[in-house]
Coordinates of C-alpha atoms and ligand atoms in Angstrom, one line a residue:
M168 CA -49.3 -83.1 4.2
L169 CA -48.1 -86.4 5.5
S170 CA -45.9 -85.0 8.2
G171 CA -46.5 -86.8 11.5
K172 CA -48.7 -89.4 9.9
R173 CA -48.0 -93.1 10.3
I174 CA -48.7 -95.6 7.5
L175 CA -48.9 -99.3 8.1
L176 CA -47.6 -100.7 4.8
I177 CA -48.3 -104.3 4.0
I178 CA -46.2 -105.6 1.2
G179 CA -47.6 -108.7 -0.5
G180 CA -45.9 -111.3 -2.7
G181 CA -45.7 -110.0 -6.2
I182 CA -42.9 -108.7 -8.5
A183 CA -44.3 -105.2 -8.0
A184 CA -43.0 -105.4 -4.4
Y185 CA -39.8 -103.7 -5.6
K186 CA -41.8 -100.6 -6.2
S187 CA -42.9 -100.6 -2.6
L188 CA -39.4 -100.0 -1.6
D189 CA -39.5 -96.8 -3.5
L190 CA -42.9 -96.1 -2.0
I191 CA -41.4 -96.2 1.5
R192 CA -38.8 -93.6 0.4
R193 CA -41.5 -91.3 -1.1
L194 CA -43.6 -91.5 2.0
R195 CA -40.7 -90.8 4.3
E196 CA -39.5 -87.8 2.3
R197 CA -43.0 -86.4 2.8
G198 CA -42.7 -86.7 6.5
A199 CA -44.7 -89.9 7.1
A200 CA -43.5 -92.7 9.3
V201 CA -43.9 -96.2 7.8
T202 CA -44.5 -99.4 9.8
P203 CA -43.7 -102.2 7.3
V204 CA -45.3 -105.6 7.3
L205 CA -43.9 -108.2 4.8
T206 CA -46.0 -111.3 4.0
R207 CA -44.3 -114.7 3.7
A208 CA -44.7 -114.4 -0.1
G209 CA -43.5 -110.8 -0.1
E210 CA -40.2 -112.0 1.4
E211 CA -39.6 -114.0 -1.8
F212 CA -39.4 -110.7 -3.7
V213 CA -37.9 -108.1 -1.3
T214 CA -35.9 -108.8 1.8
P215 CA -36.9 -107.8 5.3
L216 CA -33.5 -106.1 5.6
S217 CA -34.1 -103.7 2.6
V218 CA -37.6 -103.0 3.9
A219 CA -36.5 -102.2 7.5
A220 CA -33.5 -100.2 6.3
L221 CA -35.6 -98.0 4.1
A222 CA -38.4 -97.6 6.6
G223 CA -35.9 -97.0 9.5
E224 CA -38.1 -99.3 11.5
K225 CA -38.6 -103.0 12.3
C226 CA -40.1 -105.0 9.6
Y227 CA -43.0 -107.1 11.0
R228 CA -43.4 -110.6 9.5
H229 CA -44.9 -113.2 11.8
L230 CA -48.1 -113.5 13.6
F231 CA -46.8 -115.7 16.4
D232 CA -43.8 -113.6 17.2
L233 CA -44.1 -113.5 21.0
T234 CA -41.6 -110.7 21.4
D235 CA -43.9 -108.5 19.3
E236 CA -46.9 -109.6 21.2
A237 CA -45.2 -108.6 24.4
E238 CA -44.0 -105.3 22.9
M239 CA -46.9 -104.5 20.7
G240 CA -49.7 -106.9 19.9
H241 CA -51.2 -107.3 16.5
I242 CA -54.3 -105.4 17.6
E243 CA -52.3 -102.4 18.6
L244 CA -50.1 -102.6 15.6
S245 CA -53.2 -102.5 13.3
R246 CA -54.5 -99.4 15.1
A247 CA -51.4 -97.4 15.8
A248 CA -51.3 -96.2 12.2
D249 CA -53.4 -93.5 10.6
L250 CA -53.9 -95.5 7.4
V251 CA -53.3 -99.0 6.3
V252 CA -51.9 -99.5 2.8
V253 CA -51.5 -102.8 1.0
A254 CA -49.0 -102.6 -1.9
P255 CA -48.8 -104.8 -3.8
A256 CA -52.2 -106.3 -3.0
T257 CA -52.1 -109.7 -4.6
A258 CA -55.2 -111.7 -5.8
D259 CA -54.7 -113.9 -2.7
L260 CA -54.5 -111.0 -0.3
M261 CA -57.6 -109.5 -1.8
A262 CA -59.4 -112.8 -1.6
K263 CA -58.4 -113.1 2.1
M264 CA -59.6 -109.6 2.8
A265 CA -62.9 -110.2 1.0
G266 CA -63.4 -113.5 2.8
G267 CA -62.4 -112.2 6.3
H268 CA -59.5 -114.6 6.7
A269 CA -56.9 -114.0 9.4
D270 CA -54.3 -116.7 9.1
D271 CA -51.1 -114.7 8.9
L272 CA -49.9 -111.3 10.2
A273 CA -51.0 -109.2 7.2
S274 CA -54.6 -110.6 7.0
T275 CA -55.0 -110.5 10.8
L276 CA -54.0 -106.8 10.9
L277 CA -56.4 -106.1 8.1
M278 CA -59.2 -107.8 10.1
A279 CA -58.3 -106.1 13.3
T280 CA -57.8 -102.5 12.1
D281 CA -60.2 -99.7 12.6
K282 CA -58.5 -97.5 10.1
K283 CA -59.2 -96.8 6.4
V284 CA -57.5 -99.2 4.0
L285 CA -56.0 -98.4 0.6
I286 CA -54.9 -101.2 -1.7
A287 CA -52.8 -101.1 -4.8
P288 CA -53.6 -104.3 -6.6
A289 CA -50.9 -106.0 -8.8
M290 CA -51.3 -109.3 -10.6
N291 CA -51.4 -111.0 -13.9
V292 CA -54.1 -109.7 -16.2
R293 CA -56.0 -113.0 -16.3
M294 CA -56.0 -113.1 -12.5
W295 CA -57.3 -109.5 -12.4
L296 CA -60.1 -110.3 -14.9
H297 CA -61.0 -113.6 -13.3
R298 CA -64.5 -113.8 -12.0
A299 CA -63.4 -114.6 -8.5
T300 CA -61.1 -111.5 -8.3
Q301 CA -63.9 -109.3 -9.8
R302 CA -66.3 -110.7 -7.2
N303 CA -63.8 -109.9 -4.5
I304 CA -63.2 -106.4 -5.9
A305 CA -67.0 -105.7 -5.7
M306 CA -67.0 -106.9 -2.1
L307 CA -64.0 -104.9 -1.1
R308 CA -65.5 -101.8 -2.7
A309 CA -68.8 -102.4 -0.8
D310 CA -66.6 -102.6 2.4
D311 CA -65.2 -99.1 1.6
I312 CA -61.7 -100.4 0.8
R313 CA -60.1 -97.8 -1.4
F314 CA -58.2 -98.7 -4.6
V315 CA -55.4 -97.1 -6.5
G316 CA -54.7 -98.8 -9.8
P317 CA -54.1 -101.2 -11.2
N318 CA -52.8 -99.6 -14.4
E319 CA -52.9 -101.1 -17.8
G320 CA -49.6 -102.0 -19.6
D321 CA -46.9 -104.5 -20.2
M322 CA -46.6 -107.1 -17.4
A323 CA -43.5 -108.8 -16.0
C324 CA -45.0 -112.1 -17.2
G325 CA -45.0 -110.9 -20.8
E326 CA -48.7 -110.3 -21.1
Y327 CA -50.5 -106.9 -21.5
G328 CA -53.5 -105.5 -19.8
P329 CA -54.8 -104.2 -16.4
G330 CA -52.9 -105.6 -13.5
R331 CA -49.7 -103.4 -13.1
M332 CA -49.4 -101.9 -9.7
A333 CA -49.9 -98.1 -9.6
E334 CA -46.6 -96.2 -9.6
P335 CA -45.3 -95.1 -6.1
L336 CA -46.2 -91.4 -6.7
E337 CA -49.8 -92.4 -7.7
I338 CA -50.1 -94.4 -4.5
V339 CA -48.7 -91.4 -2.5
A340 CA -51.4 -89.2 -4.2
G341 CA -54.0 -91.7 -3.1
I342 CA -52.7 -91.7 0.4
E343 CA -52.6 -87.9 0.6
A344 CA -56.2 -87.7 -0.6
M345 CA -57.3 -90.1 2.1
M346 CA -55.2 -88.5 4.9
G347 CA -56.1 -84.9 4.1
D348 CA -58.7 -83.0 6.0
G349 CA -60.3 -81.6 2.8
P350 CA -64.0 -80.7 2.8
L351 CA -64.9 -83.6 0.5
Q352 CA -63.5 -86.2 2.9
G353 CA -65.9 -89.1 3.0
R354 CA -67.7 -88.1 -0.2
H355 CA -67.8 -90.0 -3.4
V356 CA -67.8 -88.2 -6.7
V357 CA -68.0 -89.9 -10.2
V358 CA -66.3 -87.9 -13.0
T359 CA -66.8 -88.9 -16.7
S360 CA -64.0 -87.7 -19.0
G361 CA -62.5 -87.9 -22.5
P362 CA -64.1 -89.0 -25.8
T363 CA -65.9 -92.2 -26.5
H364 CA -65.0 -94.5 -29.4
E365 CA -67.9 -96.1 -31.2
P366 CA -66.8 -99.0 -33.4
I367 CA -67.6 -99.2 -37.1
D368 CA -65.8 -102.6 -37.4
P369 CA -63.0 -104.2 -35.4
V370 CA -60.4 -101.7 -36.6
R371 CA -62.3 -98.5 -37.2
Y372 CA -64.3 -96.2 -34.9
I373 CA -66.0 -92.9 -34.7
A374 CA -64.5 -90.5 -32.1
N375 CA -64.0 -86.8 -31.3
R376 CA -61.1 -84.6 -30.4
S377 CA -61.7 -84.4 -26.7
S378 CA -58.4 -84.6 -24.8
G379 CA -59.9 -85.3 -21.4
A380 CA -57.9 -82.4 -20.0
Q381 CA -60.7 -80.6 -18.2
G382 CA -62.2 -83.8 -16.7
T383 CA -58.8 -85.0 -15.6
A384 CA -58.1 -81.6 -13.9
L385 CA -61.5 -81.8 -12.2
A386 CA -60.9 -85.3 -10.9
R387 CA -57.6 -84.2 -9.5
A388 CA -59.0 -81.1 -7.8
L389 CA -61.9 -83.2 -6.3
R390 CA -59.3 -85.7 -5.0
D391 CA -57.2 -82.9 -3.5
L392 CA -60.3 -81.8 -1.5
G393 CA -60.4 -85.3 -0.1
A394 CA -63.2 -86.9 -2.3
R395 CA -63.1 -90.5 -3.3
V396 CA -63.2 -90.1 -7.0
T397 CA -64.3 -92.7 -9.6
F398 CA -62.9 -91.5 -12.9
V399 CA -64.7 -93.1 -15.8
T400 CA -62.7 -92.3 -18.9
G401 CA -62.8 -92.9 -22.6
P402 CA -59.5 -93.2 -24.6
A403 CA -58.2 -89.7 -23.6
S404 CA -54.9 -88.2 -24.7
V405 CA -53.9 -87.0 -21.2
P406 CA -53.0 -89.6 -18.5
P407 CA -55.6 -90.1 -15.7
P408 CA -54.7 -88.6 -12.3
G409 CA -53.2 -90.7 -9.6
G410 CA -55.0 -91.4 -6.4
V411 CA -58.4 -91.9 -8.1
E412 CA -60.2 -95.1 -9.1
V413 CA -59.8 -95.2 -12.9
V414 CA -62.4 -97.1 -15.0
Q415 CA -61.4 -97.2 -18.7
I416 CA -64.2 -97.6 -21.2
E417 CA -64.5 -97.1 -24.9
T418 CA -68.2 -96.7 -25.8
A419 CA -71.0 -94.5 -24.5
R420 CA -72.9 -97.6 -23.4
Q421 CA -69.9 -98.9 -21.5
M422 CA -69.6 -95.4 -19.9
L423 CA -73.2 -95.5 -18.7
D424 CA -72.7 -99.0 -17.2
A425 CA -69.5 -97.9 -15.5
V426 CA -71.2 -94.8 -14.0
K427 CA -74.2 -96.9 -12.8
T428 CA -71.8 -99.5 -11.3
A429 CA -69.9 -96.7 -9.4
L430 CA -73.1 -95.5 -7.7
P431 CA -74.1 -94.5 -5.0
A432 CA -72.3 -91.2 -5.2
D433 CA -72.8 -87.8 -3.7
A434 CA -72.1 -86.1 -7.1
V435 CA -71.7 -87.2 -10.7
I436 CA -69.8 -84.8 -13.0
C437 CA -70.3 -85.5 -16.7
A438 CA -67.3 -83.9 -18.4
A439 CA -66.9 -86.5 -21.1
A440 CA -67.5 -85.7 -24.8
V441 CA -69.9 -88.6 -25.4
A442 CA -70.7 -89.6 -29.0
D443 CA -74.3 -88.9 -29.5
W444 CA -74.6 -91.7 -32.1
R445 CA -73.2 -95.2 -32.5
V446 CA -73.0 -97.4 -35.6
A447 CA -76.0 -99.7 -35.3
N448 CA -74.8 -102.0 -38.1
A449 CA -71.1 -102.2 -36.9
S450 CA -69.5 -105.1 -38.6
G451 CA -68.0 -108.0 -36.7
S452 CA -65.2 -108.3 -39.3
K453 CA -63.2 -105.7 -41.1
M454 CA -65.2 -104.0 -43.9
K455 CA -63.6 -104.4 -47.3
K456 CA -63.9 -102.5 -50.6
D457 CA -65.9 -104.8 -52.9
G458 CA -64.7 -103.1 -56.1
S459 CA -68.1 -101.7 -57.0
G460 CA -67.1 -98.2 -56.0
K461 CA -70.1 -98.1 -53.7
A462 CA -69.4 -96.7 -50.2
P463 CA -70.8 -98.8 -47.3
A464 CA -74.0 -97.4 -45.7
L465 CA -73.7 -96.9 -41.9
D466 CA -76.9 -96.9 -39.9
F467 CA -76.8 -94.9 -36.7
A468 CA -78.5 -95.4 -33.4
E469 CA -78.8 -92.9 -30.6
N470 CA -76.5 -93.4 -27.6
P471 CA -77.9 -93.2 -24.1
D472 CA -77.5 -89.8 -22.6
I473 CA -75.5 -90.5 -19.4
L474 CA -76.1 -87.0 -17.9
A475 CA -79.8 -87.1 -18.5
T476 CA -80.2 -90.7 -17.3
I477 CA -78.4 -90.1 -14.0
S478 CA -80.2 -86.7 -13.5
Q479 CA -83.6 -88.5 -13.9
M480 CA -82.9 -91.4 -11.7
K481 CA -86.0 -92.1 -9.5
K482 CA -84.1 -93.9 -6.8
G483 CA -80.6 -93.0 -5.5
R484 CA -80.1 -89.9 -7.7
P485 CA -76.9 -88.3 -6.6
A486 CA -77.4 -85.0 -4.7
L487 CA -75.6 -83.1 -7.4
V488 CA -75.4 -83.9 -11.1
V489 CA -73.3 -81.6 -13.3
G490 CA -73.0 -81.4 -17.1
F491 CA -70.7 -79.6 -19.4
A492 CA -71.8 -77.8 -22.6
A493 CA -69.4 -76.8 -25.3
E494 CA -71.2 -74.3 -27.6
T495 CA -70.2 -72.1 -30.5
D496 CA -73.0 -69.5 -30.3
D497 CA -75.7 -68.3 -27.8
V498 CA -73.7 -70.1 -25.1
V499 CA -75.9 -69.2 -22.1
A500 CA -79.2 -69.6 -23.9
H501 CA -78.3 -73.0 -25.3
A502 CA -76.8 -74.2 -22.0
T503 CA -79.8 -73.0 -20.0
T504 CA -82.1 -75.0 -22.2
K505 CA -79.8 -78.0 -22.0
R506 CA -79.9 -77.8 -18.1
E507 CA -83.7 -77.9 -18.2
R508 CA -83.9 -80.6 -20.9
K509 CA -81.5 -83.0 -19.1
H510 CA -82.7 -82.2 -15.6
C511 CA -79.2 -81.8 -14.2
D512 CA -78.4 -79.3 -11.4
W513 CA -75.6 -77.3 -13.1
I514 CA -74.2 -76.9 -16.6
V515 CA -70.7 -75.6 -17.0
A516 CA -70.9 -73.9 -20.4
N517 CA -68.1 -72.7 -22.5
D518 CA -67.5 -71.1 -25.9
V519 CA -65.5 -73.4 -28.1
R520 CA -65.4 -71.3 -31.3
P521 CA -61.9 -71.8 -32.8
A522 CA -61.1 -68.1 -32.2
T523 CA -61.3 -68.6 -28.4
G524 CA -58.4 -71.2 -28.5
I525 CA -60.1 -73.0 -25.7
M526 CA -60.6 -76.4 -27.4
G527 CA -57.3 -78.3 -27.0
G528 CA -55.8 -75.2 -25.1
T529 CA -54.7 -74.8 -21.5
E530 CA -57.3 -72.1 -20.6
N531 CA -61.0 -72.1 -20.2
A532 CA -63.7 -69.4 -19.8
V533 CA -66.8 -70.9 -18.3
T534 CA -70.3 -69.8 -17.3
L535 CA -71.8 -71.8 -14.4
I536 CA -75.5 -72.2 -15.0
S537 CA -77.7 -73.3 -12.1
E538 CA -81.2 -72.9 -10.8
T539 CA -80.3 -69.4 -9.7
G540 CA -79.1 -68.2 -13.1
A541 CA -75.8 -67.8 -15.1
E542 CA -72.5 -66.8 -13.5
E543 CA -69.7 -65.9 -15.8
W544 CA -66.2 -66.8 -14.7
P545 CA -63.1 -65.0 -16.0
R546 CA -60.7 -66.8 -18.4
L547 CA -58.5 -69.1 -16.3
P548 CA -56.1 -72.0 -16.7
K549 CA -58.1 -75.3 -16.8
D550 CA -56.5 -76.3 -13.5
E551 CA -57.9 -73.2 -11.8
V552 CA -61.3 -73.7 -13.4
A553 CA -61.2 -77.2 -11.9
R554 CA -60.2 -76.0 -8.5
G555 CA -63.0 -73.4 -8.5
L556 CA -65.6 -76.0 -9.6
A557 CA -64.4 -78.5 -7.0
A558 CA -64.7 -75.8 -4.3
R559 CA -68.3 -75.1 -5.5
I560 CA -69.1 -78.7 -5.5
A561 CA -67.9 -79.1 -1.9
A562 CA -70.0 -76.1 -0.9
A563 CA -73.1 -77.4 -2.7
L564 CA -72.7 -80.8 -0.9
G565 CA -72.5 -78.9 2.4
A566 CA -69.2 -80.6 2.9
G567 CA -66.8 -79.5 5.6
G568 CA -69.2 -76.9 6.9
Ligands
C5P120 O1 -76.0 -82.6 -25.4 P1 -74.6 -82.3 -25.2 O2 -73.7 -83.4 -25.7 O3 -74.1 -81.0 -25.7 O4 -74.4 -82.3 -23.6 C1 -73.2 -82.2 -23.0 C2 -73.3 -82.8 -21.7 O5 -74.0 -84.0 -21.7 C3 -71.9 -83.2 -21.2 O6 -71.9 -83.0 -19.8 C4 -71.8 -84.6 -21.6 O7 -70.9 -85.3 -20.7 C5 -73.2 -85.1 -21.3 N1 -73.6 -86.2 -22.3 C6 -73.8 -87.5 -21.8 N2 -74.2 -88.5 -22.6 C7 -74.4 -88.3 -23.9 C8 -74.2 -87.0 -24.4 C9 -73.8 -86.0 -23.6 O8 -73.5 -87.7 -20.6 N3 -74.8 -89.3 -24.7

């Protein structure tokens, strides 16, 4: 898929730069050519020699390198590639991009390019969560800069949280999705997935058994058709796909906020198993037995219905809003009523009686309910159901035609 493509890879100054050496290898083994650019800070982490040796090409470093200007000026360098990738994208590089600075080779190339840009942020969790970085992220998103990662986990600095650079193969998946000529190229799709956790107190919560498998497969299939996917996921048991923008949330209300923040979108696919109720009187501290033998009384409040809310947006409603319905009886009748009640365009219904083995299994048998009626699909692996749905979504958006 990447054969014959050229990637301009800007390596910023972060410990994750070591992963970018592997990224170069992964790109080259897929047939891509890599033009490497190393920032001044990047040179503190990896050497120009390693970068050039792995890329098999000159490693560009300085803006005022007259030989380069004679051979290939910075304007041409920024445009000769099919895609610009920044990995690791440090807080400083992102701030420069958001502010339109051009005071070194990397930032000048980013200003001068007319190509799409994918960034793989990597930084300390506090720096990622800092208001300044979050402001810059919003600006970069508005400028249609694509993101892959960061992931959550242990950091080289000993802290834990979001800020780890995406793994090389996740970045490759993101690059492939952007370089492909799939029918959803240029389209933005939001997918909700997984369960939600509704707190009872700081250590307990109400949840459900959703694994997030179908939503994850769908996000991957949409990505493979070229869509920019925002994947809003609760604490699922399967890992999120690479090459999509992952937004991790816990509660239904956070999920709704994340979906709204991700808009505008061409389609929103609500595959999450959202808790219908949350604990209204959740305790701020751990609830304790008081010795009286009396169980605590939990009050419940209804959660917002994300699917219904997005479906009924007056302004900026996505062209296609799709819900899922897991039913145990009268699948088509219930799902048809649900489609009408929530005002979504399609409902993907399935029978989750334990005898079907669908819940938690690898296969799914769905009925696609739309304005024109119910269409029963054969039992298929969840990946194939996802690919079939992604193709239908592309067709409904009139994409690629
Ligand atoms: O009403 P029910 O939960 O069966 O509807 C399922 C569909 O509605 C799914 O697509 C699910 O993601 C969505 N939903 C939602 N917000 C809720 C409840 C369900 O988006 N609070």
